[in-house]
Structures are given as structure tokens and as C-alpha cells.
mmCIF file of C-alpha atoms (C1' of nucleotides) in Angstrom:
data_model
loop_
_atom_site.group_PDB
_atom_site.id
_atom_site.type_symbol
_atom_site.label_atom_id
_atom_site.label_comp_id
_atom_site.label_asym_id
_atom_site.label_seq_id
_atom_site.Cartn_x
_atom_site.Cartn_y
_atom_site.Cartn_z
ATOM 1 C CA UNK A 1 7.970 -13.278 32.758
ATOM 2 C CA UNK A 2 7.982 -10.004 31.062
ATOM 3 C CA UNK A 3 7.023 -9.194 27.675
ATOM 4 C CA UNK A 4 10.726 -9.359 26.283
ATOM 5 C CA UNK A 5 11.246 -12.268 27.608
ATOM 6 C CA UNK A 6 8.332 -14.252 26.455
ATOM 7 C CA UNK A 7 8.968 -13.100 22.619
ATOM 8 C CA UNK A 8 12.394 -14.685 22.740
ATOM 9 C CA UNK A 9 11.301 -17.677 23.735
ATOM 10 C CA UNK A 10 8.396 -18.066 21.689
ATOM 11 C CA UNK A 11 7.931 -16.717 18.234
ATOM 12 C CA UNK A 12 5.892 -14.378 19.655
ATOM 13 C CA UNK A 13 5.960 -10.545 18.780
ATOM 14 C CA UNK A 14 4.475 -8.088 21.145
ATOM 15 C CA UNK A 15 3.236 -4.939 19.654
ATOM 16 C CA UNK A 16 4.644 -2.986 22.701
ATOM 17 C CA UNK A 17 7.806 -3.913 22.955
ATOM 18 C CA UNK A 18 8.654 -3.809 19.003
ATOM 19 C CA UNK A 19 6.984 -0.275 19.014
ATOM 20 C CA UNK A 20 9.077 0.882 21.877
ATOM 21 C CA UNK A 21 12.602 -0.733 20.486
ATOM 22 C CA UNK A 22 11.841 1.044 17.013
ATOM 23 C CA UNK A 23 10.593 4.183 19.210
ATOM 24 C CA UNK A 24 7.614 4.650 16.631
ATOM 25 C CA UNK A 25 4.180 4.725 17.456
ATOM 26 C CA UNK A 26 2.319 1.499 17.941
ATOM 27 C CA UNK A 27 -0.339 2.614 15.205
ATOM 28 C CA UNK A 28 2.746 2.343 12.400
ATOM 29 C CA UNK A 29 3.152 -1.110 13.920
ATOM 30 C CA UNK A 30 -0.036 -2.026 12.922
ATOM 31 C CA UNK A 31 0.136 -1.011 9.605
ATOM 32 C CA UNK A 32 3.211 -3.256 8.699
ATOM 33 C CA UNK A 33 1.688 -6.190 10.906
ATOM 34 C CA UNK A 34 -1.416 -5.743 8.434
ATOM 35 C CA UNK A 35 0.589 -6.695 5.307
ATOM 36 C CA UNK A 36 2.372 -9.395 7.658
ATOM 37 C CA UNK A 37 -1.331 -10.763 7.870
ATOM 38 C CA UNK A 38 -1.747 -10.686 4.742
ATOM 39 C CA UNK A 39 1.340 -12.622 3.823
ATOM 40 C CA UNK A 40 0.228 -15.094 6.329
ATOM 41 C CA UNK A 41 4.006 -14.295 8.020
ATOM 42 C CA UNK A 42 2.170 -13.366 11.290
ATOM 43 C CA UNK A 43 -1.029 -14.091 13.104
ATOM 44 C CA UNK A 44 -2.650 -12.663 16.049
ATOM 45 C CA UNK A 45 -2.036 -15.016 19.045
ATOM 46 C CA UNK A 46 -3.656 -12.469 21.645
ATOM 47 C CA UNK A 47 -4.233 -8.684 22.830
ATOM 48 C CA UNK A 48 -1.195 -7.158 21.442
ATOM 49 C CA UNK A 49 0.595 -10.363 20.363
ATOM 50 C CA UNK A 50 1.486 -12.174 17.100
ATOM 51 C CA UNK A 51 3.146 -14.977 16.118
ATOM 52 C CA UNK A 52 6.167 -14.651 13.534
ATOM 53 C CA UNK A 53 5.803 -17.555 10.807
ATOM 54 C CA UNK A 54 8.109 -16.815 8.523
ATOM 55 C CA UNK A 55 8.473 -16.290 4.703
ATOM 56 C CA UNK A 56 8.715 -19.742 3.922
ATOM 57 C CA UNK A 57 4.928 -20.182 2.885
ATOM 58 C CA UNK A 58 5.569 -17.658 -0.218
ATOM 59 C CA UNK A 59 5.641 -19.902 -2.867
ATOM 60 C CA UNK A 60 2.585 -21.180 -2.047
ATOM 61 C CA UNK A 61 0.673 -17.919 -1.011
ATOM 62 C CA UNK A 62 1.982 -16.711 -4.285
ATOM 63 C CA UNK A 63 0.671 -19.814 -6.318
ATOM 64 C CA UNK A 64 -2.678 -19.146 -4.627
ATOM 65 C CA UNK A 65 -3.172 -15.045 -5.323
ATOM 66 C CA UNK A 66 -2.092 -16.050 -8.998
ATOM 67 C CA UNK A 67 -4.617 -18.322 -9.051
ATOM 68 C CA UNK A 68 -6.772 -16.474 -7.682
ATOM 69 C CA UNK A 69 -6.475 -13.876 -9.966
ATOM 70 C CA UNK A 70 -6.775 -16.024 -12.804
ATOM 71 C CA UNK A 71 -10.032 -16.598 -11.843
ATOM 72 C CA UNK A 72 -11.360 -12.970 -11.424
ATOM 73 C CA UNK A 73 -10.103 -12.212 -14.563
ATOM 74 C CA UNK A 74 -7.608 -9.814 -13.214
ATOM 75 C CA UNK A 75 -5.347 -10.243 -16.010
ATOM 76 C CA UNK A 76 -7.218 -9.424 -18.874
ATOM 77 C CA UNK A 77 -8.637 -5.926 -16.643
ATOM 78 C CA UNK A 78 -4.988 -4.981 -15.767
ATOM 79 C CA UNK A 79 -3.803 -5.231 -19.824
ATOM 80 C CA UNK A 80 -7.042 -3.571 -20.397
ATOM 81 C CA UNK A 81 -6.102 -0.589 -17.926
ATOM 82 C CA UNK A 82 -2.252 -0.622 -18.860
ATOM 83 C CA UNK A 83 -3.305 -0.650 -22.559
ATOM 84 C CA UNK A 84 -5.628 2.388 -21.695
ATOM 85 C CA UNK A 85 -2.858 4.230 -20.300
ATOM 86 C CA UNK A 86 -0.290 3.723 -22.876
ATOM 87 C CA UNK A 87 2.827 2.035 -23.049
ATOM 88 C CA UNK A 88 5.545 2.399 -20.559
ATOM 89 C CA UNK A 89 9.128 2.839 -21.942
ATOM 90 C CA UNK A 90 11.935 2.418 -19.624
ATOM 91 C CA UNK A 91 13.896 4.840 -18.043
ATOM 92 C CA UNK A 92 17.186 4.710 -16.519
ATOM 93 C CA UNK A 93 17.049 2.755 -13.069
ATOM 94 C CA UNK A 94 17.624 5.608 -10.625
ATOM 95 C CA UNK A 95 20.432 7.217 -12.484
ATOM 96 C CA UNK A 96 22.351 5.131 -10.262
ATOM 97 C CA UNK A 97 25.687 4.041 -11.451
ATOM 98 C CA UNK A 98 26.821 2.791 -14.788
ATOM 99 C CA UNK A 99 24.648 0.867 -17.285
ATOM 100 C CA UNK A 100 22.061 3.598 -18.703
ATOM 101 C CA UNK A 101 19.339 0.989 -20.165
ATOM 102 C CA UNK A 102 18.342 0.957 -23.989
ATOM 103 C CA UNK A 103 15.674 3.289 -24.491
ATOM 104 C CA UNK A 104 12.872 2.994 -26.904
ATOM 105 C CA UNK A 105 11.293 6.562 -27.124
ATOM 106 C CA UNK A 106 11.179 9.148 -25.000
ATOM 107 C CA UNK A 107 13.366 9.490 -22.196
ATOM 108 C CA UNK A 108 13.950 11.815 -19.350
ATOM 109 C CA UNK A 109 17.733 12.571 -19.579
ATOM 110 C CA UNK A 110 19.734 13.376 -16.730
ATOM 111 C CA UNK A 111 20.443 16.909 -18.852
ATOM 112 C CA UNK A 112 16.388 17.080 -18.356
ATOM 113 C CA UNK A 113 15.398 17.320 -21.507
ATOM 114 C CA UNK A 114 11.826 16.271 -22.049
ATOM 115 C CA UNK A 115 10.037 15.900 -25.283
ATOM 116 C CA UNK A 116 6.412 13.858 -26.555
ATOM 117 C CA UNK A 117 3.350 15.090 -27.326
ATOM 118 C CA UNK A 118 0.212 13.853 -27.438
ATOM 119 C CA UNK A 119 -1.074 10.616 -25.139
ATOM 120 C CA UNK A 120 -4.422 10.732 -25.301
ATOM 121 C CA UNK A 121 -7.261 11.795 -22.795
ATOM 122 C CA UNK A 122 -7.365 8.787 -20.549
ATOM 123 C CA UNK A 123 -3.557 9.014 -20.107
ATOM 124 C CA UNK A 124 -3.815 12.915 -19.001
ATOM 125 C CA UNK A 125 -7.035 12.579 -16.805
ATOM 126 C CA UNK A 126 -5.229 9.673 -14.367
ATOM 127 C CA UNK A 127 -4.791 12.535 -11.728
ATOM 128 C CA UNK A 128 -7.933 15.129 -10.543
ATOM 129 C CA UNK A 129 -10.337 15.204 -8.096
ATOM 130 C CA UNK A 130 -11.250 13.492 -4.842
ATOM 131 C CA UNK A 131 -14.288 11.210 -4.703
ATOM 132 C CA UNK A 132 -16.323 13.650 -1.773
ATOM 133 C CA UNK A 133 -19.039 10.892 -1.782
ATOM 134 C CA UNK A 134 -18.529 8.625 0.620
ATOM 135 C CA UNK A 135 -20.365 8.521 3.947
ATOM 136 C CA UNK A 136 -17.449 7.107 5.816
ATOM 137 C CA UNK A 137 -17.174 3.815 3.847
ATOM 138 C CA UNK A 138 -14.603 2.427 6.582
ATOM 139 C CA UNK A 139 -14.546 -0.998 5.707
ATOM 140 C CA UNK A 140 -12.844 -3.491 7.718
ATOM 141 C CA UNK A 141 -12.029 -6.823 6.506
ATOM 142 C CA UNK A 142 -13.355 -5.726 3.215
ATOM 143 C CA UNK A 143 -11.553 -4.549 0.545
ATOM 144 C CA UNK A 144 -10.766 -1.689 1.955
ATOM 145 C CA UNK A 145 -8.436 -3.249 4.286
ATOM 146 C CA UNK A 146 -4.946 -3.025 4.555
ATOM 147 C CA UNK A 147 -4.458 -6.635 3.893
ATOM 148 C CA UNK A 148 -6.532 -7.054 1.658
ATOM 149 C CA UNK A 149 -5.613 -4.257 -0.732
ATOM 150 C CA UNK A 150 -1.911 -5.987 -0.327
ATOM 151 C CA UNK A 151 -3.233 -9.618 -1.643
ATOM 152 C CA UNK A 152 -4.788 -7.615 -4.247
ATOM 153 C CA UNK A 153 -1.901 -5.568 -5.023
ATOM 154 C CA UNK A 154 0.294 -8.416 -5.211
ATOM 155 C CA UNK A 155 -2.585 -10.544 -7.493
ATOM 156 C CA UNK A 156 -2.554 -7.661 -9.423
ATOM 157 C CA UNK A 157 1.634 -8.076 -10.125
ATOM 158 C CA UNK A 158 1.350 -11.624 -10.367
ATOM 159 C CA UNK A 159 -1.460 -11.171 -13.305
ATOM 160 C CA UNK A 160 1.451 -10.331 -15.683
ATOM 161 C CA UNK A 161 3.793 -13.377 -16.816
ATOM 162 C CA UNK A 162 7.168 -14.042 -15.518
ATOM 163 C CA UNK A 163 9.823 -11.457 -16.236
ATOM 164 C CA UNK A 164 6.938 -8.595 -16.674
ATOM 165 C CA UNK A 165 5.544 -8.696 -13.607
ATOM 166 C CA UNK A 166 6.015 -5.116 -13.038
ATOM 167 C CA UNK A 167 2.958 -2.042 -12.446
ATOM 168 C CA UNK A 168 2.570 1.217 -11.746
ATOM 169 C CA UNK A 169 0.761 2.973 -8.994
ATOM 170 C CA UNK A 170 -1.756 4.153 -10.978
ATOM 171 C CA UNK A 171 -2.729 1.492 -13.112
ATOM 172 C CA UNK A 172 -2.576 -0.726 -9.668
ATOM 173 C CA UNK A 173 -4.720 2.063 -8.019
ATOM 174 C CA UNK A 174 -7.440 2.009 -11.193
ATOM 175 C CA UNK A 175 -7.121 -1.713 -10.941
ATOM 176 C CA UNK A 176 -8.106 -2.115 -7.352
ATOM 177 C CA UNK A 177 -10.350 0.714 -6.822
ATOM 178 C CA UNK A 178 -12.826 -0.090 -9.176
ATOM 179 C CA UNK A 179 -15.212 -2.734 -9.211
ATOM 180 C CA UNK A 180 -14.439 -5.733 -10.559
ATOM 181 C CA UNK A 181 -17.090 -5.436 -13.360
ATOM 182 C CA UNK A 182 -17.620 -2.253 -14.205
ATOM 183 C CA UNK A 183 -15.674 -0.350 -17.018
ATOM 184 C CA UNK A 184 -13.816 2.759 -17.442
ATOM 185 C CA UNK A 185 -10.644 3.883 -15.677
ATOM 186 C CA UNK A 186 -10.854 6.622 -12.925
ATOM 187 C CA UNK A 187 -8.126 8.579 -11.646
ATOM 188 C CA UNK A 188 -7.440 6.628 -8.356
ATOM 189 C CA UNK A 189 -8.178 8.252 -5.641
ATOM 190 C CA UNK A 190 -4.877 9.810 -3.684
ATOM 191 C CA UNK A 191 -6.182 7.696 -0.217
ATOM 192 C CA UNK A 192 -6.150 4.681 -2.034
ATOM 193 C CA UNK A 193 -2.544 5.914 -3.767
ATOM 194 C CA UNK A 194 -1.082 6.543 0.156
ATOM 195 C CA UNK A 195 -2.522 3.113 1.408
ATOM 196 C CA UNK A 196 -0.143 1.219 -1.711
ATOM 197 C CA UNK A 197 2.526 3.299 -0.708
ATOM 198 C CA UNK A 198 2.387 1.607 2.958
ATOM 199 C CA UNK A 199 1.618 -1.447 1.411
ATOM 200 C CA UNK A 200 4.294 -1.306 -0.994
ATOM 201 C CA UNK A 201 7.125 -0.073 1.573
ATOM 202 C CA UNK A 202 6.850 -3.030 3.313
ATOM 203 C CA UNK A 203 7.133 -5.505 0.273
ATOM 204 C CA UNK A 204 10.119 -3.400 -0.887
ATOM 205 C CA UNK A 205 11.788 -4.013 2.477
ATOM 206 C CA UNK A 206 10.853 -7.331 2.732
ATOM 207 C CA UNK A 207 12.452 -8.027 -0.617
ATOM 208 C CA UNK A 208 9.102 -8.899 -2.300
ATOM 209 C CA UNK A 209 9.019 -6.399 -4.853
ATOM 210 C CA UNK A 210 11.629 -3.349 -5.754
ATOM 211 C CA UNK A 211 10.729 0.168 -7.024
ATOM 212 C CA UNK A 212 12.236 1.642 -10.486
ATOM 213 C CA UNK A 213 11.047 4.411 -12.864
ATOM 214 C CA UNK A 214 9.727 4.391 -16.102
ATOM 215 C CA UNK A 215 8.724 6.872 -18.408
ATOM 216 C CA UNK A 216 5.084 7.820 -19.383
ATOM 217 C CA UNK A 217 4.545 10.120 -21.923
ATOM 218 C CA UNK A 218 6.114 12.903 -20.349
ATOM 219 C CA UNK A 219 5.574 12.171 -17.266
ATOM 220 C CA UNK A 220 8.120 10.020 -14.636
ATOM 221 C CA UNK A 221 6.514 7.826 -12.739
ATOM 222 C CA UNK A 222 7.404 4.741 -9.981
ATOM 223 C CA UNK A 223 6.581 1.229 -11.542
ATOM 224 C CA UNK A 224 6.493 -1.771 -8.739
ATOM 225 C CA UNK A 225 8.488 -5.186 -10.045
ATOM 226 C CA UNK A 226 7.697 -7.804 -8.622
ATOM 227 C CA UNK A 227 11.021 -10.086 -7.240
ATOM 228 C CA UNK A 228 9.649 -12.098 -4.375
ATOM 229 C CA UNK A 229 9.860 -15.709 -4.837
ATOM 230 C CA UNK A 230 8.204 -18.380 -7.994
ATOM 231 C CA UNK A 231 4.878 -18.922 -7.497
ATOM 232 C CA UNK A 232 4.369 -23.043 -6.993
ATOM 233 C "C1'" DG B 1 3.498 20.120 -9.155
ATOM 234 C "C1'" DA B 2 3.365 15.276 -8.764
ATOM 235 C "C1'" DG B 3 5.131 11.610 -5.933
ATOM 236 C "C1'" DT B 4 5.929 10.230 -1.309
ATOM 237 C "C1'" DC B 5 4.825 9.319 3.333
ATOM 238 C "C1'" DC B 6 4.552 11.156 8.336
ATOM 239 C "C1'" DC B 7 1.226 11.897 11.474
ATOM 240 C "C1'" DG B 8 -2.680 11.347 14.230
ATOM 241 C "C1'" DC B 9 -7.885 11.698 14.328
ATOM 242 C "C1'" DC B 10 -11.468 9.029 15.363
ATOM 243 C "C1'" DA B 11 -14.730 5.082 14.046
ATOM 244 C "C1'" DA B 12 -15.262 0.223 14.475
ATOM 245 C "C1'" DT B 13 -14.451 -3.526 17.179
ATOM 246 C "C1'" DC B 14 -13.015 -5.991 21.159
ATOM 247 C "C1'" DT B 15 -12.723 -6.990 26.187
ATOM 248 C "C1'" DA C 1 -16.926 2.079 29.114
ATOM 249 C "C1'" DG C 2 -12.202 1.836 28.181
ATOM 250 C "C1'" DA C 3 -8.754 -0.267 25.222
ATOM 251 C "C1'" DT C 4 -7.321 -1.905 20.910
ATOM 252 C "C1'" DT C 5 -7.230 -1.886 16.079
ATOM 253 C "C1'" DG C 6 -6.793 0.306 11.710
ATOM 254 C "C1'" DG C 7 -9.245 3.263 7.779
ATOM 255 C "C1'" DC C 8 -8.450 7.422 6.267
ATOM 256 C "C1'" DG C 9 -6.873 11.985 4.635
ATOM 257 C "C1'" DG C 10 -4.358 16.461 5.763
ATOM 258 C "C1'" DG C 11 -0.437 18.364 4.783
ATOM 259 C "C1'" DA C 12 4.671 18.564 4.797
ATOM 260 C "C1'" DC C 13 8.456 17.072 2.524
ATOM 261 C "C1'" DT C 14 11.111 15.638 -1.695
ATOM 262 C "C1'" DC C 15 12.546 15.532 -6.196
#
DNA sequence: GAGTCCCGCCAATCT
DNA sequence: AGATTGGCGGGACTC
């Protein structure tokens, strides 16, 4: 029995074959099988194979990073960071078609005109330099990880209440890059940035969460919104 | 000129 | 030791 046929019987998924069918590398197949982990939608069954089990835990996964967060105080650090970096105001959603949203403030027009002033210091610094300092902190399983940083990402979402449960890269990024406990806000480091890209591709084309832009300050910049299904 | 993400090196881990 | 897994960042591309 070869490969193919073994996956269609089973649930199984073999790294391989999907790799080969998509004609990508198998190292991108890893990376969305990582946040497939993490959803506890797949598990490794052997060398090279995984098990497909569905969306239908969710609800409950969901239930469990909000609780989750709860308990590390994740809420109260994200308002603290999203408070530190001003306040969003909403832009129109892609200029896609009709309904241009209400705007409070300042908004980037389709004629380009840009305006606003002064955010303060913490808002400007969010993007500089490259922590050099690390002697390869590789860091499997840890929170480092793919997976991990996607639970995280989506405790982080789940932090806000219903109907708000929307951030932005870099308050995400400053969110899970720093310690737990420690203070301040540091410009997230553009690794960490690339690895919630990946992270957040996948959700997006699972349906989990969608993409839109808001404005801040002057600047334009993604926000993630959480749509994936009520927490339990 | 920041946001996005393709690409693949190579270390850690597994067999 | 060879194969598998996946962290990581360079750099190209986009807007």
C-alpha cells in the first residue's frame, strides 16, 4: 500500500505526498503542520505522518487558551501594552468596495492625505534595532516554538472581550516577546514579527482570524480579528 | 520605508 | 551517522 493510498483510508496525512501535490518544499509543510499541532487539528502518528482531527475541538481549545490567559494575567499586560501604544482608530477595510467605515480621527484617505502629530515616544520607538545577543537561543518546545507562539498568539486575541478581540502585530509581538513579568515595551524583534506572520497566515486561511487595517498615528498598520469560533 | 513572506541554512532531535 | 524536524534571519518583493 503506497503512501496515497494509506492517507485516504485513514485520516492520515503524509508529509511527502501533501508536499509533493502542493509542489512546495516539505520544510513549509512543517511550518503549517506546527500551528495544526497547536490547534490540536493534527498529531504526529509516525516518521512523516499525522493524523487529521479536525476543527471540531475549537470551542473547547478556545475555552482553555482563554482561560489560560486569564490566569497569566495576559489581559491586563495586553491593555497595558495597547494603552502604551495609543489608540487605534479604524480605517477603511481594504478600500474594498462600498461602505467606507465611520472614522474617529485621523484617517488615511484613498486621496493619501495624511495628517497627526505627536504620539508619544513609546509609540515612535516600536520599530529599531535587532536584539544581536543571543547565543543561538533555538528553543524547541519552548516558547520559542512555532506552536507555541500560536497558542500564545491566539491567548493573546482571546484576552480582549467578545466583539474586540482584535491586535496588532506589534502589540502581539511586545506581548509575547517579553517576559511575562517584566515591564516596559520593546520594539519586537522582526524574527519574532516573520514567525506571526506564518502563524497568522494559517489562521487567516483556516478562517480563525481575518486581517484588516487600522490607523496608528500616522502610521497604517495590519490589526488581526479574531473570528474563529465561541470559546465554551 | 515599513509590512510581508519566500527561501533555505543549519542546529537540535530522532532513528 | 544519516534523516527528520523546525528555529531563525537574510533579503526580495509589495504597497
Amino acid at each position: 500500500m503506497n503512501e496515497e493510498t494509506r492517507s485516504s483510508l485513514t485520516s492520515e496525512v503524509h508529509l511527502e505526498t501533501v508536499a509533493r501535490k502542493m509542489s512546495v518544499e516539505k520544510r513549509r509543510i512543517y511550518d503549517i503542520v506546527n500551528v495544526m499541532e497547536a490547534l490540536d487539528a493534527m498529531s504526529k502518528t509516525n516518521k512523516s505522518y499525522y493524523r487529521w482531527h479536525g476543527l471540531e475541538g475549537l470551542p473547547k481549545l478556545m475555552a482553555d487558551l482563554q482561560k489560560e490567559a486569564v490566569e497569566e494575567r495576559l489581559p491586563e499586560r495586553v491593555l497595558r501594552v495597547e494603552q502604551a501604544m495609543c489608540s487605534f482608530t479604524e480605517l477603511s477595510p481594504g478600500s474594498r468596495k462600498s461602505g467606507m467605515k465611520e472614522v474617529v480621527g485621523t484617517l488615511i484617505g484613498d486621496d493619501g492625505s495624511l495628517s497627526q502629530s505627536s504620539t508619544d515616544s513609546l509609540c515612535q520607538s516600536v520599530h529599531s534595532s535587532e536584539k544581536r545577543s543571543r547565543v543561538d537561543g533555538r528553543d524547541r518546545q519552548g516558547r520559542n516554538s512555532l506552536a507555541q507562539l500560536c497558542r500564545r498568539f491566539l491567548m493573546v486575541l482571546l484576552s480582549n472581550p467578545k466583539n474586540t478581540r482584535r491586535v496588532s502585530l506589534d502589540v502581539a509581538s511586545t506581548v509575547l516577546i517579553k517576559d511575562p513579568d517584566t515591564e516596559g515595551f520593546e520594539p519586537p524583534s522582526r524574527s519574532r514579527c516573520r514567525r506571526l506572520y506564518d502563524i497568522a497566515n494559517v489562521l487567516v486561511a483556516l478562517g480563525l482570524i481575518k486581517k484588516v487595517h487600522y490607523l496608528f498615528g500616522t502610521k497604517k498598520i495590519p490589526l488581526f480579528v479574531y473570528c474563529g469560533p465561541e470559546p465554551d
